[in-house]
Amino acid sequence: MTKINLDVVQASIRNIPDFPKPGIQFKDVTTAFKEPELFRFIVEETAAHYRNLGITRIVGVESRGFILGSALAYELDAGFVPVRKPGKLPAETYKQSYELEYGTDTLEMHTDALSPDDVVLIHDDLLATGGTVGATIDLVRKFGVKKIFVNFFVELDFLKGSEKIDKQVPVWSLIHF
């Protein structure tokens, strides 16, 4: 059996050329998640990075951020809060719109999801240009939480998305391409 390490995890991520449109090299993380040993390693390595930071809530970004976000909440003994696209949450929500290269999009979060006492870890599967996480940070800030951290399973370094994230918010990614 191969010893699991970051190189093995990175090699397990499938590249899909020209998806969802020509010129995009889509990183399909589901190939890493489907293998129990890899999934366990990903969760344990990520949780170890945040274990002693007092995280009380994991905010997972729709929809792939729900996968590792939920597992991290379990590992860190924290609650899980979803950030969703419009119309998916049943109670009163805060909304945050953000710019895309071809228009705008909006994210929502329940107005009772967090409190000022929370230490929040925002998790998404992949950091590309940073628009989605920027909007999520803006949503979380509406609650006046103690501290915000941001985590990604995969970061596409050449797109420089982490440079667009507020420097007061620590960012950490497990895998870099």
mmCIF file of N, CA and C in Angstrom, residues 19 26 71 122 132 134:
data_model
loop_
_atom_site.group_PDB
_atom_site.id
_atom_site.type_symbol
_atom_site.label_atom_id
_atom_site.label_comp_id
_atom_site.label_asym_id
_atom_site.label_seq_id
_atom_site.Cartn_x
_atom_site.Cartn_y
_atom_site.Cartn_z
ATOM 1 N N PHE A 19 -13.598 22.310 -19.254
ATOM 2 C CA PHE A 19 -14.847 22.218 -18.482
ATOM 3 C C PHE A 19 -14.852 23.316 -17.433
ATOM 4 N N PHE A 26 -10.465 22.181 -15.279
ATOM 5 C CA PHE A 26 -11.242 21.944 -14.066
ATOM 6 C C PHE A 26 -10.551 20.910 -13.187
ATOM 7 N N ALA A 71 -17.104 17.457 7.633
ATOM 8 C CA ALA A 71 -16.129 16.572 8.284
ATOM 9 C C ALA A 71 -15.216 17.369 9.219
ATOM 10 N N ILE A 122 -14.102 29.534 7.499
ATOM 11 C CA ILE A 122 -14.814 29.426 6.223
ATOM 12 C C ILE A 122 -14.077 28.388 5.397
ATOM 13 N N THR A 132 -16.051 34.392 -4.552
ATOM 14 C CA THR A 132 -16.996 33.699 -3.674
ATOM 15 C C THR A 132 -16.576 33.828 -2.214
ATOM 16 N N GLY A 134 -14.675 36.095 -0.885
ATOM 17 C CA GLY A 134 -14.797 37.491 -0.473
ATOM 18 C C GLY A 134 -16.216 37.816 -0.034
#
